[in-house]
Short mmCIF file of C-alpha atoms in Angstrom, two decimals:
data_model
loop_
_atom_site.label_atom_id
_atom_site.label_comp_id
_atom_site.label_asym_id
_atom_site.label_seq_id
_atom_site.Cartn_x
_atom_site.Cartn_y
_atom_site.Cartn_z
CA UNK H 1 -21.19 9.26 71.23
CA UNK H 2 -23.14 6.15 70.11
CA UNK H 3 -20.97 4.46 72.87
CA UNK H 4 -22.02 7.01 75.46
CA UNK H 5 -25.64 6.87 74.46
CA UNK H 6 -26.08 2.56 74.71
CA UNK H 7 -24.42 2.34 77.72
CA UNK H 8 -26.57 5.57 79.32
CA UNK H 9 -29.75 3.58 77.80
CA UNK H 10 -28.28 0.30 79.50
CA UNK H 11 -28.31 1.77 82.84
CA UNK H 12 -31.55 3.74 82.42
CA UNK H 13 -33.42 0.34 81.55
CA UNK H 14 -31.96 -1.27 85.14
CA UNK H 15 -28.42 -2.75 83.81
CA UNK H 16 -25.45 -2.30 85.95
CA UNK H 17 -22.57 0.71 84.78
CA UNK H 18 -20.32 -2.79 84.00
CA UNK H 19 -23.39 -3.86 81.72
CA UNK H 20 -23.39 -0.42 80.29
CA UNK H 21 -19.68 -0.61 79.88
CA UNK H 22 -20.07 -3.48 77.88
CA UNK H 23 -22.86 -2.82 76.03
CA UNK H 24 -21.64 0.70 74.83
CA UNK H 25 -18.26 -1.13 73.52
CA UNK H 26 -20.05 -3.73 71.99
CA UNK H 27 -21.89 -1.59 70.10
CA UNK H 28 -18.49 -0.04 68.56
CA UNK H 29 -17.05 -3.32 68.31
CA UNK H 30 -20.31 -4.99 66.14
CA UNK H 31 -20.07 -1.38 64.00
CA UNK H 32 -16.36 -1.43 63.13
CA UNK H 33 -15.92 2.02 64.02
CA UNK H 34 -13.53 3.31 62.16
CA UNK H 35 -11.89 0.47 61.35
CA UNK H 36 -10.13 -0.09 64.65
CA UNK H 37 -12.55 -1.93 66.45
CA UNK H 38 -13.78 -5.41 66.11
CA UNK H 39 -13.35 -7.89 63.67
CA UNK H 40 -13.70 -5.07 61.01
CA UNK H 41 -10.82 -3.70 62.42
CA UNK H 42 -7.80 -3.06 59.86
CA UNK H 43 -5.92 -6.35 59.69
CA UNK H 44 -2.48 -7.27 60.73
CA UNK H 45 0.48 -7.56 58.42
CA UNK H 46 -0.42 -11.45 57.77
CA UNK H 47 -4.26 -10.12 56.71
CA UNK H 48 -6.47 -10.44 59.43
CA UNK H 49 -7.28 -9.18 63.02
CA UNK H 50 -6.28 -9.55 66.04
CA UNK H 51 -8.43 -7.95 68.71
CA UNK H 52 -7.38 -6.89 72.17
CA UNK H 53 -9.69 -5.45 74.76
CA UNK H 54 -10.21 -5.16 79.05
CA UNK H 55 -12.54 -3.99 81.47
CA UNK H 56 -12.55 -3.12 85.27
CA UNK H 57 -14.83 -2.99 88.25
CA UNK H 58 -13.71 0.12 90.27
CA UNK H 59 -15.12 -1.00 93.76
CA UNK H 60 -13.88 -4.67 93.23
CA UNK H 61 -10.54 -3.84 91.96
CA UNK H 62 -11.76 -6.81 89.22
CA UNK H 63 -10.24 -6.67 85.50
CA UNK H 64 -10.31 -8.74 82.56
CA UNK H 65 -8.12 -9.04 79.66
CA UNK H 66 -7.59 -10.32 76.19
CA UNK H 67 -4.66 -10.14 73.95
CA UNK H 68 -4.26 -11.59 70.39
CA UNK H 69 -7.52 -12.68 70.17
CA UNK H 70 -8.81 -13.99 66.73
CA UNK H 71 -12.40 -14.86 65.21
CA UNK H 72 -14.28 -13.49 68.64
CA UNK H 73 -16.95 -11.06 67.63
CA UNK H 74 -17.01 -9.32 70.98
CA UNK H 75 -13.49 -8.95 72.87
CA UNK H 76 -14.67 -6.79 75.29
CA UNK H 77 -17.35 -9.58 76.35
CA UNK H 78 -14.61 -12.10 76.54
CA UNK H 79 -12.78 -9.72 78.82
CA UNK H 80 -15.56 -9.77 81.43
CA UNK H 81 -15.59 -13.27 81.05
CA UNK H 82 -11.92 -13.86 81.89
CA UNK H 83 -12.77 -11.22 84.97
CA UNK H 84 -16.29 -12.60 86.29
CA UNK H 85 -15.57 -16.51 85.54
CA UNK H 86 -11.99 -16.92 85.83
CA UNK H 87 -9.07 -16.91 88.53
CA UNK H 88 -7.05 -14.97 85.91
CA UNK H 89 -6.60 -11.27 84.65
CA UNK H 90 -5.87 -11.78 81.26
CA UNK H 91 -5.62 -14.68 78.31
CA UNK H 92 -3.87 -14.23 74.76
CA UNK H 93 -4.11 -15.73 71.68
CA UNK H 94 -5.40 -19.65 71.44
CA UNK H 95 -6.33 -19.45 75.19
CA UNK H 96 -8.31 -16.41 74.71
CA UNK H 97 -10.00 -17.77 71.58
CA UNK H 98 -10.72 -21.26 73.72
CA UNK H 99 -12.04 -20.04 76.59
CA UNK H 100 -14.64 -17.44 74.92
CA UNK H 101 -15.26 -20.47 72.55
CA UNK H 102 -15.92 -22.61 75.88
CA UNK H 103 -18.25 -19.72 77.36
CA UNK H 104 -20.16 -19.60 74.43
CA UNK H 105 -19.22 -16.58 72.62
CA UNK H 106 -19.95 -15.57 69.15
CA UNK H 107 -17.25 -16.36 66.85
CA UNK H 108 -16.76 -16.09 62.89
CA UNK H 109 -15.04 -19.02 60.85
CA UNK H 110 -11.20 -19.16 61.04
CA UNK H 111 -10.46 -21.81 59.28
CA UNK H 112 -8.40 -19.63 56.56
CA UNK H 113 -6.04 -18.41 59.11
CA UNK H 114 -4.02 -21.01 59.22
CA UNK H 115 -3.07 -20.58 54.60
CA UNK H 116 -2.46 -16.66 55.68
CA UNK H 117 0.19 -17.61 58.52
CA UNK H 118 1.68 -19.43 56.50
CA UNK H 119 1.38 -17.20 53.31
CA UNK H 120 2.93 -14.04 55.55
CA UNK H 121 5.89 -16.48 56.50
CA UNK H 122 6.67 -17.19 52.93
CA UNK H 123 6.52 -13.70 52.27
CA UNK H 124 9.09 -12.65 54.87
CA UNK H 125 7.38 -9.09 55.12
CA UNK H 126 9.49 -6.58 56.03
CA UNK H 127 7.95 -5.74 59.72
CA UNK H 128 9.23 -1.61 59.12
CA UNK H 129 6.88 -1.51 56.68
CA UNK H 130 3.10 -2.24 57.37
CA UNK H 131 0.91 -3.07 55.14
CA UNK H 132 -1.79 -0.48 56.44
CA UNK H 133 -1.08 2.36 58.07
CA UNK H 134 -3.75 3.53 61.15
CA UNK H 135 -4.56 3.17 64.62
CA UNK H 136 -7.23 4.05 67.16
CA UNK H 137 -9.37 2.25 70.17
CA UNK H 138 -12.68 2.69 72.26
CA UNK H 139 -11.88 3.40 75.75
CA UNK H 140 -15.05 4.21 77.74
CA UNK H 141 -15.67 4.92 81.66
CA UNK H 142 -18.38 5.75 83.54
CA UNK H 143 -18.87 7.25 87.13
CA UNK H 144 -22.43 5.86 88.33
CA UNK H 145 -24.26 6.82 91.34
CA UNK H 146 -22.84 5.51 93.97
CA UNK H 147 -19.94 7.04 93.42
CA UNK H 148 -18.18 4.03 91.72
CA UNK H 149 -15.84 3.82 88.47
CA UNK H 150 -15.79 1.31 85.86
CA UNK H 151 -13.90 1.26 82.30
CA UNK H 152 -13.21 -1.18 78.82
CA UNK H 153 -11.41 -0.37 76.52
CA UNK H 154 -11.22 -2.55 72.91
CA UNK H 155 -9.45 -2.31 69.29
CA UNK H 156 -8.30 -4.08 66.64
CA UNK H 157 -4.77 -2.96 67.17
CA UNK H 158 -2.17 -0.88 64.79
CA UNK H 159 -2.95 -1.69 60.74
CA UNK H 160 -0.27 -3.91 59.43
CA UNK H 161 1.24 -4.76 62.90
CA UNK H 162 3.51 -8.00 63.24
CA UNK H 163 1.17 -10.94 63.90
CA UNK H 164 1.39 -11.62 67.70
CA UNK H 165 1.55 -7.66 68.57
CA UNK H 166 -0.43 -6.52 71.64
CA UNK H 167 -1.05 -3.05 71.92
CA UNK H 168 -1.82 -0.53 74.93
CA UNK H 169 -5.53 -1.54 74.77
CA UNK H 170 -5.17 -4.74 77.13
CA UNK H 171 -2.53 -3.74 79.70
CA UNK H 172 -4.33 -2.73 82.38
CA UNK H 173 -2.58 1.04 83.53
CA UNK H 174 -1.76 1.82 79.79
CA UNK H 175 -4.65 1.76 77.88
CA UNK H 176 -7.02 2.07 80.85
CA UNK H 177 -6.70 2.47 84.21
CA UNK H 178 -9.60 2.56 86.93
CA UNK H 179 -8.92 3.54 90.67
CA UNK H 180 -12.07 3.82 92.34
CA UNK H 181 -10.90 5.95 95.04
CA UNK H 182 -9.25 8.44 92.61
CA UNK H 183 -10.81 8.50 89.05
CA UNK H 184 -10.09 6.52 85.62
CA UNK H 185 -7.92 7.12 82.33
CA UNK H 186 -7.88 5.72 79.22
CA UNK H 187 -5.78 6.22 76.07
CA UNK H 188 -6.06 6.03 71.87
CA UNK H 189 -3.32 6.00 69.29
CA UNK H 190 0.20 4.46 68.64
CA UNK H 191 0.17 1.77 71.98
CA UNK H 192 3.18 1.46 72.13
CA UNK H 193 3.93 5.37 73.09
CA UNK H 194 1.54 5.11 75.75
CA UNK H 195 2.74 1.39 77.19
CA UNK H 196 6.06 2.31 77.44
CA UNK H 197 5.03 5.31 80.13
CA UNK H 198 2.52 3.36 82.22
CA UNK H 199 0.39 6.76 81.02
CA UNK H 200 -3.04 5.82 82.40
CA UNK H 201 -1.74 4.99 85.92
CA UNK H 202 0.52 7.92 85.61
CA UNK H 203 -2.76 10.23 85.44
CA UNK H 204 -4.32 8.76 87.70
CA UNK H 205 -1.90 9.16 90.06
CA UNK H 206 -1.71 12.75 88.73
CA UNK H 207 -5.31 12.87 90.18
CA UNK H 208 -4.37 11.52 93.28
CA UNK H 209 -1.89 14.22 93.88
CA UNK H 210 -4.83 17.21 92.96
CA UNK H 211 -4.52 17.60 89.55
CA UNK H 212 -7.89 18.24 87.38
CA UNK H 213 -8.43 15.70 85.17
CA UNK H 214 -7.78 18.21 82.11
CA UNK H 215 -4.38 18.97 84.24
CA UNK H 216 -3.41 15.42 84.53
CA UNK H 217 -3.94 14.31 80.57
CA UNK H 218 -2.12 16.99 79.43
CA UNK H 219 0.75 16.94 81.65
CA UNK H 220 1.28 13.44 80.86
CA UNK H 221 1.33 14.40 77.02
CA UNK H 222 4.27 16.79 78.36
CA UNK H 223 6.21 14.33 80.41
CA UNK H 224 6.04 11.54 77.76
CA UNK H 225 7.29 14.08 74.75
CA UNK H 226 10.15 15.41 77.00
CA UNK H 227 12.09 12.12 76.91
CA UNK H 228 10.79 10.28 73.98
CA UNK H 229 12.80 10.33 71.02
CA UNK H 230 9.61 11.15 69.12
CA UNK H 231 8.72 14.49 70.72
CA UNK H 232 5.16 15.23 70.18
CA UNK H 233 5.08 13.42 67.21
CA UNK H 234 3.26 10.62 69.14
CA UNK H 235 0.11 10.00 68.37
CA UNK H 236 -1.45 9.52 71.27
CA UNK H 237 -4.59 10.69 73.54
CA UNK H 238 -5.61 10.75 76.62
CA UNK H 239 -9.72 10.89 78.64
CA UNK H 240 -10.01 11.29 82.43
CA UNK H 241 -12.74 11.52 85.09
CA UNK H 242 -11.71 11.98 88.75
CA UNK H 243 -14.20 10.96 91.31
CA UNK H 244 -16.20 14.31 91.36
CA UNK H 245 -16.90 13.71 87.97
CA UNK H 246 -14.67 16.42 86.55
CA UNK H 247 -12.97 15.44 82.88
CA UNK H 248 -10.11 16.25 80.48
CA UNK H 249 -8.74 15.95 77.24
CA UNK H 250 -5.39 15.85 75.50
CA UNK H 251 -4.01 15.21 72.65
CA UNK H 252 -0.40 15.01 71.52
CA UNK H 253 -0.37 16.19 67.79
CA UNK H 254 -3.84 16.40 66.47
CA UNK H 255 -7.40 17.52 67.47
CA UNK H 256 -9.18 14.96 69.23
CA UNK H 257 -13.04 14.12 69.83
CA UNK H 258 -14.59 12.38 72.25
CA UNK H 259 -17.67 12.39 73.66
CA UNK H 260 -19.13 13.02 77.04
CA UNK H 261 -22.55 12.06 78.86
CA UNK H 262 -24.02 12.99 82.00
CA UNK H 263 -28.04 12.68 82.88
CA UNK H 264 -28.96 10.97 79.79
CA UNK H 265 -27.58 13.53 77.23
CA UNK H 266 -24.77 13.40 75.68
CA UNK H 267 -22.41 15.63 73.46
CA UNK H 268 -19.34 15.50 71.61
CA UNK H 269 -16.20 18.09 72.71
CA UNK H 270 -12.57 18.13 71.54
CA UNK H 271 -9.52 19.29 72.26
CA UNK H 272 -6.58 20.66 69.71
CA UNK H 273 -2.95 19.47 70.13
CA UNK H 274 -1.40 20.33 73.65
CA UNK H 275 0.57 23.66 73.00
CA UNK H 276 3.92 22.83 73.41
CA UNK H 277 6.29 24.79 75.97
#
């Protein structure tokens, strides 16, 4: 909801629904929001973070994309660079780091990194077992005026993951997915159950096909549970918006909240677990 609110505000003082994009992730991101966002996101196995985050410009078809990203206090800012100032679609690790550095993003020190690499190699962690257990991401879209979608997404990835891991968050049609002619998805929990299904391009091509937004999320829940060894033990969720502004909801095997604005008010809804044929 804080999300929703700064980016509505961003708009209503002239900003673009990309600036408001932006600006309602960034606000997350500087917050630590539940510790899945931002630097004061959980940490990896080694014991720091590694941030991913993208963003896309519905009538452009433009997209930006980090991966692996380390000491950058804003990912999602560094995806809009890669989109707006670069031939590219997405930078990792070093590269990502360098070229915010080079645009003149805010960074914290990371000259420690270097003694924790090394100390997680001389550990030989067991990657089965991470150190932290948790997960979640910001996704936020918006449907503006005109008509036009635009969406970012950003997290600090699974606690404990291997160092190097890139979630769901930066793959542009799993973590988020913006069509401007259709509608937009986005997804939170365990990445790599929604990466492995393409999920947000899946609902969105749900949409395409006539499906309600509520329709689409929760019939991809379905279809990824029916062949995953998992079942709907997958922590995973799902937003939509189709281009009449309609929205859904799933979840896989919790209650979810998320919140929703429209006119400069905002509200938070939920949805339980998807009941299960």
């Amino acid at each position: 909801k804080l999300a929703v609110d700064a980016a509505s505000e961003s708009v209503a003082a002239g900003g673009s629904a990309l600036d408001g994009i932006e600006v309602g992730i960034r606000l997350i991101e500087s917050l630590g929001s539940d510790g899945s966002v931002g630097l004061a996101g959980r940490p990896n196995a080694a014991g720091y973070p590694q941030l991913d985050a993208c963003i896309m410009a519905g009538p452009t078809r433009g997209a930006g994309s980090v991966g692996g990203m380390e000491g950058i206090v804003h990912p999602i800012t560094a995806a809009r660079r890669v989109m707006d100032s670069s031939k590219h679609v997405m930078l990792v690790g070093e590269g990502a780091r360098w070229f915010a550095l080079e645009h003149g993003l805010e960074s914290v020190d990371v000259s420690d990194l270097d003694a924790k690499k090394a100390a997680w190699v001389e550990r030989e962690q067991d990657p089965a077992e991470p150190l932290e257990k948790g997960h979640d991401t910001i996704t936020l879209w918006m449907l503006d005026g005109n008509g036009d979608l635009f969406g970012g997404c950003s997290t600090s990835g699974a606690g404990g993951k291997l160092p190097g891991r890139v979630g769901d968050s930066p793959i542009l049609g799993a973590g988020l997915f913006v069509d401007n002619e259709v509608g937009a998805a986005g997804a939170t929990g365990v990445g790599e159950n929604v990466m492995r299904y393409s999920a947000t391009t899946v609902i969105v091509e749900m949409m395409r096909q006539g499906m309600h937004p509520q329709e689409a999320c929760e019939a991809m829940v379905h279809r990824i549970a029916a062949v995953d060894p998992l079942g709907y033990q997958l922590d995973v969720c799902f937003i939509a918006i189709d281009k009449q502004g309609r929205t859904g909801a799933a979840a896989s095997n919790q209650r979810f909240p998320f919140a929703v604005g429209l006119g400069g008010r905002s509200e938070v809804r939920s949805v339980e677990a998807v009941e299960r044929p």
